[in-house]
C-alpha positions as a printed NumPy array, in Angstrom:
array([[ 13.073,  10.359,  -8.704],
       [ 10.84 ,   6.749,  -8.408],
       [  7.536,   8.202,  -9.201],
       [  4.678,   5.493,  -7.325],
       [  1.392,   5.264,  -9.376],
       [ -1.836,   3.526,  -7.502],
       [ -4.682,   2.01 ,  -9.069],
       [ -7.099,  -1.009,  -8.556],
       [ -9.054,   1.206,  -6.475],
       [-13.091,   1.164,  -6.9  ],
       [-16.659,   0.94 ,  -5.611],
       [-17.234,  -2.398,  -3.889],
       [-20.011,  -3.849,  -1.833],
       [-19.358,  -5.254,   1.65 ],
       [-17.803,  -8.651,   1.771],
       [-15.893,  -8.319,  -1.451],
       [-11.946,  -8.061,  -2.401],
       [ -9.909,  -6.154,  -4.294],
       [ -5.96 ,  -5.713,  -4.928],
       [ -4.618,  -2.492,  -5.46 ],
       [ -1.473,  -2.023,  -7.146],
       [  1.421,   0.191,  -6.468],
       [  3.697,   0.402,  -9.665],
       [  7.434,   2.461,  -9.385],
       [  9.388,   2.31 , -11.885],
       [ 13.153,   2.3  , -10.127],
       [ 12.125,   1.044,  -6.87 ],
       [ 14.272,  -1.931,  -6.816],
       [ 17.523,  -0.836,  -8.458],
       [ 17.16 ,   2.242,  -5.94 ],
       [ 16.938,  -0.481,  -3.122],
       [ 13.491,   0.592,  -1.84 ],
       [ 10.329,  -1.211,  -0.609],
       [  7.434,   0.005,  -0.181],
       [  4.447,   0.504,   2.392],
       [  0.562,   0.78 ,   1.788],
       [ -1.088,   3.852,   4.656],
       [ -4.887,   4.468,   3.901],
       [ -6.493,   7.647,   5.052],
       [-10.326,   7.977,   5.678],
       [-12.321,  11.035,   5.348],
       [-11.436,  13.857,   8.298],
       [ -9.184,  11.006,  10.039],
       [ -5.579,  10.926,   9.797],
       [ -3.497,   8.908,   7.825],
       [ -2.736,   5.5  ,   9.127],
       [ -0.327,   3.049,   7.961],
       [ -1.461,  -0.795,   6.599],
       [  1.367,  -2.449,   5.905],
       [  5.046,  -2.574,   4.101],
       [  7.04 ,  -4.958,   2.601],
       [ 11.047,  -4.712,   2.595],
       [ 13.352,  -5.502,  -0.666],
       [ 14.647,  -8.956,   0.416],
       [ 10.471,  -9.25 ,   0.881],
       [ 10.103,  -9.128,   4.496],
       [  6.518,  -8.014,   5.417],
       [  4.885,  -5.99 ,   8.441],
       [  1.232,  -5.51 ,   8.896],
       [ -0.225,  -2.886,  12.059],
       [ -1.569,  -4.909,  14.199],
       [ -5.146,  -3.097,  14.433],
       [ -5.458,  -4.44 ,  10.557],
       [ -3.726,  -7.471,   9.67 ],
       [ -5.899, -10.064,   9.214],
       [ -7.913,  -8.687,   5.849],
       [ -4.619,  -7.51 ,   4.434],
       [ -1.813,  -9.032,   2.097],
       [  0.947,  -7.176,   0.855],
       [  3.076,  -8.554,  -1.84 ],
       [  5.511,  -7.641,  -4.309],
       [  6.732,  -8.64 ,  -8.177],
       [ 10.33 ,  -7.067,  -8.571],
       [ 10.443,  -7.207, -12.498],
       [  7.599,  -5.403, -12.26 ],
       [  8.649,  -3.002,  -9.329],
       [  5.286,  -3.16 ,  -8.328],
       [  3.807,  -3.726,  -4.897],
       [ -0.072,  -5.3  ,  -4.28 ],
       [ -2.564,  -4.859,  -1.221],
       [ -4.822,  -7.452,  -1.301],
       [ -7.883,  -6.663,   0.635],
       [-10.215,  -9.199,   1.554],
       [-14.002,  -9.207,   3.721],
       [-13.797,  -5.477,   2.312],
       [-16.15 ,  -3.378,   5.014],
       [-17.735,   0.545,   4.548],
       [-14.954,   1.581,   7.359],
       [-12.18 ,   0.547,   4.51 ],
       [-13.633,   3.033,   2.944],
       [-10.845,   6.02 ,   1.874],
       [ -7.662,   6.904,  -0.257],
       [ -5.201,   4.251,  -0.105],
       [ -1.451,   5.507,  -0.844],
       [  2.001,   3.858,  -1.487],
       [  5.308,   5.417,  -0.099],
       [  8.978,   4.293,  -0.664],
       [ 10.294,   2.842,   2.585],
       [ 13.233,   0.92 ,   3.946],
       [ 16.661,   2.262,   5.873],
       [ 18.444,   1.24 ,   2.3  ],
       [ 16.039,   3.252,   0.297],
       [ 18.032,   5.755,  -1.912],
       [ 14.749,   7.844,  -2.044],
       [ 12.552,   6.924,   0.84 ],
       [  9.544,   9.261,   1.619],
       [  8.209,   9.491,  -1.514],
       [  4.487,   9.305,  -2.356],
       [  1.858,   8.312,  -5.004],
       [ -1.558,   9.666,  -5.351],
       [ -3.443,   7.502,  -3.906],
       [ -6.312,   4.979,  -5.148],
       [-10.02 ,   5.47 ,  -3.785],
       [-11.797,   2.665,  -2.342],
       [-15.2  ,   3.322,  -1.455],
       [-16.947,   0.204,   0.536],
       [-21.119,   0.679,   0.424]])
């Protein structure tokens, strides 16, 4: 199974940037890409942004803007970079396999916290 591991999560102050990183190992060779959803305290999940294997990108269109999504294949990793960071970014950001070529689509990491003050 690709196994997705977040990190680059952290405490930042309002106005800064960070770039989280979404690292699964097999994601290419099992023809996946891969989105970014955040979810806030007592609010429901909501999704950022994905980017497709031939690196086609989608952002929702309450939050693009702020947010870059980009990928490094030898690395099977996937980025969010998050600019103008504000307190409502605030929550655990996750990374899911996507894309209707995905051998294993649906699949989860366990999420980063970023925690905006």
């Amino acid at each position: 199974d690709v196994q997705l591991v977040e990190s680059g999560g952290g405490s930042v102050q309002a106005g800064g940037s960070l770039r989280l990183s979404c690292t699964a190992p097999g994601l290419t060779a099992n023809w996946c890409g891969a989105g970014w959803w955040r979810q806030a305290p007592e609010k429901d999940r909501e999704w950022i942004s994905s980017i497709g294997i031939d690196g086609s990108d989608t952002y929702s269109n309450d939050l693009q803007g702020r947010f870059t999504i980009s990928q490094d294949e030898a690395k099977d990793t996937v980025y969010l970079e998050v600019k103008n960071l504000k307190p409502e970014d605030t929550g655990m950001y996750f990374c899911k396999t996507v894309g209707y070529r995905c051998k294993q689509p649906g699949h989860w990491g366990q999420g980063t916290q970023v925690t905006v003050s």
